[in-house]
CSV table of C-alpha atoms in Angstrom, one decimal:
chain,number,residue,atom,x,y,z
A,1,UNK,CA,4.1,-11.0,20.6
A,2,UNK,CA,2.5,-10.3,16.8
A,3,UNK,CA,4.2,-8.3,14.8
A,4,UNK,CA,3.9,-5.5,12.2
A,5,UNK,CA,5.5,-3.4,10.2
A,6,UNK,CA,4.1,-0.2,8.0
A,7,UNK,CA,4.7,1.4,5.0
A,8,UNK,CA,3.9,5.4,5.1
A,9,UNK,CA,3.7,6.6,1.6
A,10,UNK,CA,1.6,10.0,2.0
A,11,UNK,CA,3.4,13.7,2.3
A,12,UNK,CA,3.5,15.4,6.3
A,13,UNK,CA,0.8,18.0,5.0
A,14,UNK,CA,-1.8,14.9,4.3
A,15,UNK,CA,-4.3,14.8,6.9
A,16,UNK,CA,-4.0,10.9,6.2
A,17,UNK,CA,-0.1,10.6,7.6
A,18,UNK,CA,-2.0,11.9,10.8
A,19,UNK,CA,-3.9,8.4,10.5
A,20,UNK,CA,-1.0,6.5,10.1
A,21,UNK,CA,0.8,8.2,13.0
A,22,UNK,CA,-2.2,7.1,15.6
A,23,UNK,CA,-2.7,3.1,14.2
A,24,UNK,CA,1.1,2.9,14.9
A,25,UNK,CA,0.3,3.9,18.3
A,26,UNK,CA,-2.5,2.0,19.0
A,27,UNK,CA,-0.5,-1.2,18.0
A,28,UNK,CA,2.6,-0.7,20.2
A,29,UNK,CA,0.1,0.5,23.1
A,30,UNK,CA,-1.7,-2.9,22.9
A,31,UNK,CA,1.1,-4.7,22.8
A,32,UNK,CA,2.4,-5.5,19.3
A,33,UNK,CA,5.7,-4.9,17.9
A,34,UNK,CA,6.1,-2.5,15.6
A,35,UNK,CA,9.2,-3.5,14.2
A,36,UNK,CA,9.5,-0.6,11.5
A,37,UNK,CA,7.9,2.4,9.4
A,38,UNK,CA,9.3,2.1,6.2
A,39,UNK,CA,8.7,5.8,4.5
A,40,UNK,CA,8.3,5.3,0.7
A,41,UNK,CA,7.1,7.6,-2.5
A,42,UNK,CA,5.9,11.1,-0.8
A,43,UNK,CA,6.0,9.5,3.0
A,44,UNK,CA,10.2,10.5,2.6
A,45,UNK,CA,9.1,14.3,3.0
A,46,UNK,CA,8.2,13.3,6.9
A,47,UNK,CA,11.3,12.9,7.5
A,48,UNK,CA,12.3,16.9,5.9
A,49,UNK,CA,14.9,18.5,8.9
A,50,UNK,CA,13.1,22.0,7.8
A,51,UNK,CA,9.7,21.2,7.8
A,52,UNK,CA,8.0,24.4,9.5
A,53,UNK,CA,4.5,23.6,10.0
A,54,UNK,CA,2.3,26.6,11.7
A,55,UNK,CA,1.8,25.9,15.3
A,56,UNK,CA,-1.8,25.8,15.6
A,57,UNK,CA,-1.5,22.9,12.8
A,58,UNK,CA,-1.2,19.1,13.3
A,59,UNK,CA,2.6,18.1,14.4
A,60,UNK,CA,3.1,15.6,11.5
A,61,UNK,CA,7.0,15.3,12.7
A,62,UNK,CA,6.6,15.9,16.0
A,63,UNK,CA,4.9,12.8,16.4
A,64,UNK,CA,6.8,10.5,14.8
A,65,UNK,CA,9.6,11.8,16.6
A,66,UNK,CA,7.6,11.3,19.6
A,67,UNK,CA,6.7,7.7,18.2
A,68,UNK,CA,10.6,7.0,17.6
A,69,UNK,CA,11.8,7.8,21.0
A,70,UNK,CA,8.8,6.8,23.4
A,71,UNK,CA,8.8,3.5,22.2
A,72,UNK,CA,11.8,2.6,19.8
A,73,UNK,CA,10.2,2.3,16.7
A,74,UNK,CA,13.1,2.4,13.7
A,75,UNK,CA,11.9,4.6,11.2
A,76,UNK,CA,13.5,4.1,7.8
A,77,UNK,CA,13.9,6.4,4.6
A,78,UNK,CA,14.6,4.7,1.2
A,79,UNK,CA,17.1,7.4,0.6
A,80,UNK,CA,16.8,7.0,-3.4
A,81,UNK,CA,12.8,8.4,-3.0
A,82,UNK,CA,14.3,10.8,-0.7
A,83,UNK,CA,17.4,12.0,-2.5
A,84,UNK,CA,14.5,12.9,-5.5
A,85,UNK,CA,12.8,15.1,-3.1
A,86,UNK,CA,16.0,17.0,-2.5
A,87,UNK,CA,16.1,15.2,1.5
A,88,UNK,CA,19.8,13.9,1.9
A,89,UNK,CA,22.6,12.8,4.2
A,90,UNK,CA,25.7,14.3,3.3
A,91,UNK,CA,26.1,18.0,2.9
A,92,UNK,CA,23.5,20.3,4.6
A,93,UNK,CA,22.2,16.9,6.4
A,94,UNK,CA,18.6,17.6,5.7
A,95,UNK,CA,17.0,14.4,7.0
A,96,UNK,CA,16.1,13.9,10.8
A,97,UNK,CA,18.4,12.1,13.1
A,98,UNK,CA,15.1,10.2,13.8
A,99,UNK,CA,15.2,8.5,10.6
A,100,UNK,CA,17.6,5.9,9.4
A,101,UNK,CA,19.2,6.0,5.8
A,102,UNK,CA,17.6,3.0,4.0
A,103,UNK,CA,17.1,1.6,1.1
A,104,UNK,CA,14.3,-1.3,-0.3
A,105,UNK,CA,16.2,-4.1,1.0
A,106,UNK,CA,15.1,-2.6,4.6
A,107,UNK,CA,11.6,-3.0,3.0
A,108,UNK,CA,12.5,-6.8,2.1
A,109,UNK,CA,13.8,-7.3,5.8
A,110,UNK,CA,10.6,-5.8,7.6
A,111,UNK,CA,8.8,-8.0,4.9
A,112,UNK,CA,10.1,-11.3,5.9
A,113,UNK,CA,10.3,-10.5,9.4
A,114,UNK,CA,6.7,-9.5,10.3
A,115,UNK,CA,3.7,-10.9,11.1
A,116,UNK,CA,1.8,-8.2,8.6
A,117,UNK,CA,2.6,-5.4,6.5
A,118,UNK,CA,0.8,-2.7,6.2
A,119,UNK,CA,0.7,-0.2,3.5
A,120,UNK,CA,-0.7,3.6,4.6
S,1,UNK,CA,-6.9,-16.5,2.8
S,2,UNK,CA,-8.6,-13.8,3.9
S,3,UNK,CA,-8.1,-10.4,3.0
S,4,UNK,CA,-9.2,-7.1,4.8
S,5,UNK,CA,-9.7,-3.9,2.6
S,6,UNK,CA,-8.8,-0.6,3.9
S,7,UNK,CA,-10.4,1.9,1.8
S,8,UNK,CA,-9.1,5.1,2.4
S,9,UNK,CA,-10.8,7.8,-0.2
S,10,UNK,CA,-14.2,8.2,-1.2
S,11,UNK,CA,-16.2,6.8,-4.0
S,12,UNK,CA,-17.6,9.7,-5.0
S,13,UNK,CA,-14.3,11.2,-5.9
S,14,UNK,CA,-12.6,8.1,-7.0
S,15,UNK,CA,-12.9,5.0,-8.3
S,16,UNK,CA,-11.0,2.8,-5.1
S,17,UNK,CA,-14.1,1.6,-3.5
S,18,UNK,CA,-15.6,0.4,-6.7
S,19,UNK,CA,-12.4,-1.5,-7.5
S,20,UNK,CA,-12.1,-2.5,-4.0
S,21,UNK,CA,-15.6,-4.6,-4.8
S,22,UNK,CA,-13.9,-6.1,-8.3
S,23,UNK,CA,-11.6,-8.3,-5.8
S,24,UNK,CA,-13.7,-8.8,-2.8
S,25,UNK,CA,-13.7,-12.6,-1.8
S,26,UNK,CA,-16.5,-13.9,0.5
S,27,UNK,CA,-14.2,-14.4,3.5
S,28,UNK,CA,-12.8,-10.6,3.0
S,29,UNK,CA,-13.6,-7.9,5.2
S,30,UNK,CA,-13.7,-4.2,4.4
S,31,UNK,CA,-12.0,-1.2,6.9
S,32,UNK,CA,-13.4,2.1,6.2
S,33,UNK,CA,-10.7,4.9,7.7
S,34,UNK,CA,-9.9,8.5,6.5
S,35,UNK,CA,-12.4,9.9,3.7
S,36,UNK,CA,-13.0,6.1,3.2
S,37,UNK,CA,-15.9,6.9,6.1
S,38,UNK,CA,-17.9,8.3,3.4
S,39,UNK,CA,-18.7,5.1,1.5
S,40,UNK,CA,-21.1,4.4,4.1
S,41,UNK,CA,-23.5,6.9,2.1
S,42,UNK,CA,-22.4,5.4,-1.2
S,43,UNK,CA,-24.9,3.2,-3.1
S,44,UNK,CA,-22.1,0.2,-3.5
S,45,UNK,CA,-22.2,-0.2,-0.3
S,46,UNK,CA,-25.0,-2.4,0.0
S,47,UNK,CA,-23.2,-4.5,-2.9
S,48,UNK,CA,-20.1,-4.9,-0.5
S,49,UNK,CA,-22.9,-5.8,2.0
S,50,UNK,CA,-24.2,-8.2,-0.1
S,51,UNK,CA,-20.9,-10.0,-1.0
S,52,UNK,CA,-19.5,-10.3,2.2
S,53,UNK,CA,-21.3,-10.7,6.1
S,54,UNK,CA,-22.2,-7.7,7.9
S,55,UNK,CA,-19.8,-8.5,10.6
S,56,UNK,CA,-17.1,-8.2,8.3
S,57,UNK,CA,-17.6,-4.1,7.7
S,58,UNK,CA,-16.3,-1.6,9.7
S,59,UNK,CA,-15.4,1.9,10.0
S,60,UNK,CA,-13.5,4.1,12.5
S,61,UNK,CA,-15.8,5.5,14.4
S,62,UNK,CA,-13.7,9.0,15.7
S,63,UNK,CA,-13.1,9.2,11.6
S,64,UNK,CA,-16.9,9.2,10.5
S,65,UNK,CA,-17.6,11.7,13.3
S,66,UNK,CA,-15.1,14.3,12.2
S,67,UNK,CA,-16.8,13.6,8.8
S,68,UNK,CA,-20.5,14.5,10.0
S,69,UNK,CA,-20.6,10.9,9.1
S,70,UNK,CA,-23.8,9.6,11.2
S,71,UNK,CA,-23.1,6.1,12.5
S,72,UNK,CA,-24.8,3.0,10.7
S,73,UNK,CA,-25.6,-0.2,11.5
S,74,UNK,CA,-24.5,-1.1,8.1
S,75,UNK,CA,-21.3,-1.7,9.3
S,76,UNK,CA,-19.5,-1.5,13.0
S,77,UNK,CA,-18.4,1.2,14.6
S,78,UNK,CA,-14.3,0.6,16.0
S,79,UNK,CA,-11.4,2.6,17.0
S,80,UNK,CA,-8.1,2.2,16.0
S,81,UNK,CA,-6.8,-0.4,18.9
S,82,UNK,CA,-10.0,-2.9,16.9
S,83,UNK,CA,-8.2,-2.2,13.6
S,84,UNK,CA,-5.0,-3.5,14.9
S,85,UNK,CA,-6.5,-6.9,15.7
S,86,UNK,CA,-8.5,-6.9,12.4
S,87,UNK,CA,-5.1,-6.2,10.7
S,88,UNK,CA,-3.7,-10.0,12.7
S,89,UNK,CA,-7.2,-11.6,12.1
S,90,UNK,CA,-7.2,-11.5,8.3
S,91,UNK,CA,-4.0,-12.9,6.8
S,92,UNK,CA,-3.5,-9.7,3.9
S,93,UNK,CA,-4.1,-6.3,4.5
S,94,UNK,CA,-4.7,-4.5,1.2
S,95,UNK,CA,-4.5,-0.9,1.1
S,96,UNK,CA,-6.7,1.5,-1.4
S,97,UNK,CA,-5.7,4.8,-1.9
L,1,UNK,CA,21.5,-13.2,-4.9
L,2,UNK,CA,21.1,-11.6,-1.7
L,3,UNK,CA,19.0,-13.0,1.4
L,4,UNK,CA,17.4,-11.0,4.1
L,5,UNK,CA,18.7,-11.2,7.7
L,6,UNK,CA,16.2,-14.4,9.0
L,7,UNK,CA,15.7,-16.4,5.7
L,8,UNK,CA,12.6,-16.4,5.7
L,9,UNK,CA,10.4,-16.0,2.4
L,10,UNK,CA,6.7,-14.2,2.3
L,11,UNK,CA,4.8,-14.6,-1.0
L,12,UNK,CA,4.4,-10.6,-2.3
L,13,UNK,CA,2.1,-9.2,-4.4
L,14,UNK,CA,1.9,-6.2,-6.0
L,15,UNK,CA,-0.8,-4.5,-7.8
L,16,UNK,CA,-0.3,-1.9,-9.9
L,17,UNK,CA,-3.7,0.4,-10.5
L,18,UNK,CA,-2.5,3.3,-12.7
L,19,UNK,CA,-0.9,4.0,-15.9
L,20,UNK,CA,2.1,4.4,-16.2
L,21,UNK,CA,1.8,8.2,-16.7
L,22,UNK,CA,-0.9,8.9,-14.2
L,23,UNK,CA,1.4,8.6,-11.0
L,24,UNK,CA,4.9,7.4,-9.9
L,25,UNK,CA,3.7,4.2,-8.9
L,26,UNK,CA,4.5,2.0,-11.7
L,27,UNK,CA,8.0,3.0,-11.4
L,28,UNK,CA,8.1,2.7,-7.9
L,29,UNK,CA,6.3,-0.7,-7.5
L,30,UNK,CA,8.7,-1.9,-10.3
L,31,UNK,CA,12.0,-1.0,-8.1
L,32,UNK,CA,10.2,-2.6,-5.0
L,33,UNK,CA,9.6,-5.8,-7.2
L,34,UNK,CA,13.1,-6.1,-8.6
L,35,UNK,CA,14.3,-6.0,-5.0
L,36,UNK,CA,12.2,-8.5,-3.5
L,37,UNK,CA,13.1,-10.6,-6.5
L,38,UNK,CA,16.9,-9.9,-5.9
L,39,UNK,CA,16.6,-11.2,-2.2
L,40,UNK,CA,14.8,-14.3,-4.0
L,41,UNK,CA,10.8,-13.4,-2.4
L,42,UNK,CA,8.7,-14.8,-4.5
L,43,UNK,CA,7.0,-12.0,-6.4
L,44,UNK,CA,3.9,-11.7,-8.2
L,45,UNK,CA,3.0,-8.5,-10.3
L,46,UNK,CA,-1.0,-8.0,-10.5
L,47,UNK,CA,-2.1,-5.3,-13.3
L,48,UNK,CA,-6.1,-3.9,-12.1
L,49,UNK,CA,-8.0,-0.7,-13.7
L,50,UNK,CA,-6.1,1.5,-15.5
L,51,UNK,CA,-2.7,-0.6,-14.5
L,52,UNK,CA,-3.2,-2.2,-17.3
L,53,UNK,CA,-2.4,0.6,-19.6
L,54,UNK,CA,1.2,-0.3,-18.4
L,55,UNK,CA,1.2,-3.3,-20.2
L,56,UNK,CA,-0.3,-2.7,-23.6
L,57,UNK,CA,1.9,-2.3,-26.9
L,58,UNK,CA,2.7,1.1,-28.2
L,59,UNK,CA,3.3,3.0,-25.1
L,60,UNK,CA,6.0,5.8,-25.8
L,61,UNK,CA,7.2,7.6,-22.9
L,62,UNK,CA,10.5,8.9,-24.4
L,63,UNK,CA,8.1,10.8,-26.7
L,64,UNK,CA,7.5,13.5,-23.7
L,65,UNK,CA,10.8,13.1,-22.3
L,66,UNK,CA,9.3,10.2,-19.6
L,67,UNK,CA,12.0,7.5,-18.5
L,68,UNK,CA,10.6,4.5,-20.3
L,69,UNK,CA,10.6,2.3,-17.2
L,70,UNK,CA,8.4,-0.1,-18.8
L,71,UNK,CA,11.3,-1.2,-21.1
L,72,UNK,CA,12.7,-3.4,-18.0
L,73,UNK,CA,9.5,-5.5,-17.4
L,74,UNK,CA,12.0,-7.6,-20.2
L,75,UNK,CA,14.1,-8.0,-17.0
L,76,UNK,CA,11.6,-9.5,-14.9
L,77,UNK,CA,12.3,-13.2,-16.0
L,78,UNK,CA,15.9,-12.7,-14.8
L,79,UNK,CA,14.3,-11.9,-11.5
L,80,UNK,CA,12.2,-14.8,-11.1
L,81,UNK,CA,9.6,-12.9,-11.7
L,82,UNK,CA,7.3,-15.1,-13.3
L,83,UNK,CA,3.9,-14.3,-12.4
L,84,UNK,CA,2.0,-11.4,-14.5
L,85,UNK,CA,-1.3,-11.1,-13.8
L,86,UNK,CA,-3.4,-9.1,-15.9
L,87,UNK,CA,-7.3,-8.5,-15.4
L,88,UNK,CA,-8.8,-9.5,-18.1
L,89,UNK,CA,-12.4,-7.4,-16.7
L,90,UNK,CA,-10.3,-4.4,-16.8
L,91,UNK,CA,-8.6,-5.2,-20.6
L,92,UNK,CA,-12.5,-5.3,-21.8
L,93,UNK,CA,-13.6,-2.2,-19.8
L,94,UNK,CA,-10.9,-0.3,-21.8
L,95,UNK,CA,-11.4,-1.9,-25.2
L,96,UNK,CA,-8.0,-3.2,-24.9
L,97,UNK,CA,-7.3,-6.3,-27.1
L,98,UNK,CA,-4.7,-8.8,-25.5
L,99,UNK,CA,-1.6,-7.6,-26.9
L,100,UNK,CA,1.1,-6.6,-24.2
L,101,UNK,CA,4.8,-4.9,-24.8
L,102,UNK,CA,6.0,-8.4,-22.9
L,103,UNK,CA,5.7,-12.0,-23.2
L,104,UNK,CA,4.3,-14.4,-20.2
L,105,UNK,CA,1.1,-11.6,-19.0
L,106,UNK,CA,-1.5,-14.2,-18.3
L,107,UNK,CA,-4.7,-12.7,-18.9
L,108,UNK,CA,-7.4,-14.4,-16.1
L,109,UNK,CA,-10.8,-13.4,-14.6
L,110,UNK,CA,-12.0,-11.4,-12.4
L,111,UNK,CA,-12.7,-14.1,-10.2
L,112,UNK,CA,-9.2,-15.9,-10.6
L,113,UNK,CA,-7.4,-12.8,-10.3
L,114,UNK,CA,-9.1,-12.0,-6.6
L,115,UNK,CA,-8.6,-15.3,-6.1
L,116,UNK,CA,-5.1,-15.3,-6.7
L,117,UNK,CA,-4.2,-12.1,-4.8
L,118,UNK,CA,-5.8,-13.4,-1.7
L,119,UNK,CA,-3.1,-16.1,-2.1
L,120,UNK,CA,0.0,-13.3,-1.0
L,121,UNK,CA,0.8,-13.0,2.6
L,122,UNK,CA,2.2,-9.1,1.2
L,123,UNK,CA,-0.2,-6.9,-0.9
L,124,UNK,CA,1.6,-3.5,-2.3
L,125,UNK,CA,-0.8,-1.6,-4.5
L,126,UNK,CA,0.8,1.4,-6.4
């Protein structure tokens, strides 16, 4: 089975994360392995516990949880990029359970291990 | 190697399509997605046209539309299951954006 | 050095396309290159449009209280970091002469340097 794995670097409020949400899908739905989403630069704010987006707007984390648990796609935060946007993992948790604490050597793994990378 | 370009902006706002064509190689291919749709209307397109085959230009179709982007035959219309396979076809996927 | 879980090595490339006061990016393509250096991926660096403002002599970030990240493109050698691409089109566009902060920036074509970006298996552009 080909594999891929994706780097998200846009913000949950751009209509472009929306994008990356639905290729992901469309991969594992025909049949390729996602084996991460690697959330780099702004992409760490997807991963925000607090994020209170109006209802009748677009679900940004919603989907990617929906992503995460309907077909087991790891989804990793390079904590440094994250810890900068005031996300972090120790007191008041503010990241997702979703997500996985990361750093660039997850980057390195998904590298070497995939068939492609793909930046969004 | 082969490289497919997915061009994610617009040309008329920025300059990623334009530099997109600096580093297009015959055996390329270009992916128009997001507000990369409207590059279809720009006048490099035909340039891109020119430098690579016909075949090897797409956009997303459901992207355009939302756009009031009027489909082309100057490229191929495909959804985002096509764009997978494109992404396995080429052996690089470069990203401007 | 460190290595990855399968040792397996992909050729990386990344291409940095702003200044390095226009966005993050050339800070944060920098940290992904030393890293894939660290786990020994052979990384090249690729310097496009206004990227290569990043290279030139006489940038001062410290003046406006910038971190001057550019300072540890020094460190790349100790990285393995050999390859420094620079467009030579996009040195010419800008009036810029070919005379960089580091040593080892090859200066090549447009053609080349399409050419030798299509060679990566990984293309990052910040």
């Amino acid at each position: 089975m080909p594999s891929l794995a994706f780097v998200v670097t846009t913000a949950p409020t751009s209509q472009n994360t929306a994008t990356a949400i639905n290729i992901v899908k469309a991969a594992v739905q025909n049949d390729i392995n996602v084996i991460g989403v690697f959330f780099y630069q702004q992409g760490v704010l997807n991963a925000a516990k607090n994020l209170a987006i109006p209802n009748d707007e677009y679900q940004t984390k919603q989907h990617w949880l929906q992503l995460a648990s309907e077909f087991n796609i790891p989804l990793h935060l390079c904590i440094t990029a994250a810890e900068k946007r005031g996300l972090t993992d120790e007191v008041d948790d503010s990241i997702e359970q979703a997500f996985t604490v990361s750093g660039l050597g997850e980057l390195v793994t998904l590298s070497s291990q995939a068939d492609r990378v793909i930046q969004l | 190697m082969s490289v497919l370009h997915l061009v994610r902006t617009s040309g008329f706002s920025d300059t990623n399509f334009t530099q997109c064509l600096e580093l297009l190689l015959k055996n390329d291919g270009i992916a128009l997605i997001d507000d990369g749709c409207y590059n279809l209307a720009h006048p490099a397109w035909r340039e891109a046209i020119s430098k690579i085959s016909l075949e090897q230009c797409f956009f997303i179709g459901t992207h355009a539309h939302a756009r009031a982007i009027k489909d082309t035959s100057e490229a191929t219309n495909i959804g985002l299951t096509e764009l997978n396979q494109l992404f396995l076809k080429f052996d690089t996927v470069m990203t401007w954006q | 050095m460190m290595q990855t879980d399968q040792q397996m090595t992909k050729s990386i490339a990344i291409v940095n396309a702003n200044g390095p006061l226009s966005t993050n990016g050339g800070k944060d393509s920098l940290d992904a290159a030393l890293i894939y250096g660290s786990y020994e991926q052979p990384v090249s660096l690729f310097f496009h449009a206004d990227g290569v403002f990043q290279l030139i002599q006489g940038n001062n970030l410290s003046s406006i209280e910038q971190k001057d990240y550019l300072k540890t493109f020094e460190a790349l050698t100790f990285y393995d970091i050999e390859n420094i691409y620079c467009c030579g089109q996009s040195l010419a566009q800008r009036g810029l002469e070919q005379d960089f902060a580091i040593e080892d920036v090859q200066v090549v074509n447009i053609d080349d340097f399409a050419t030798k970006l299509a060679e990566h298996q990984i293309i990052l552009r910040f």
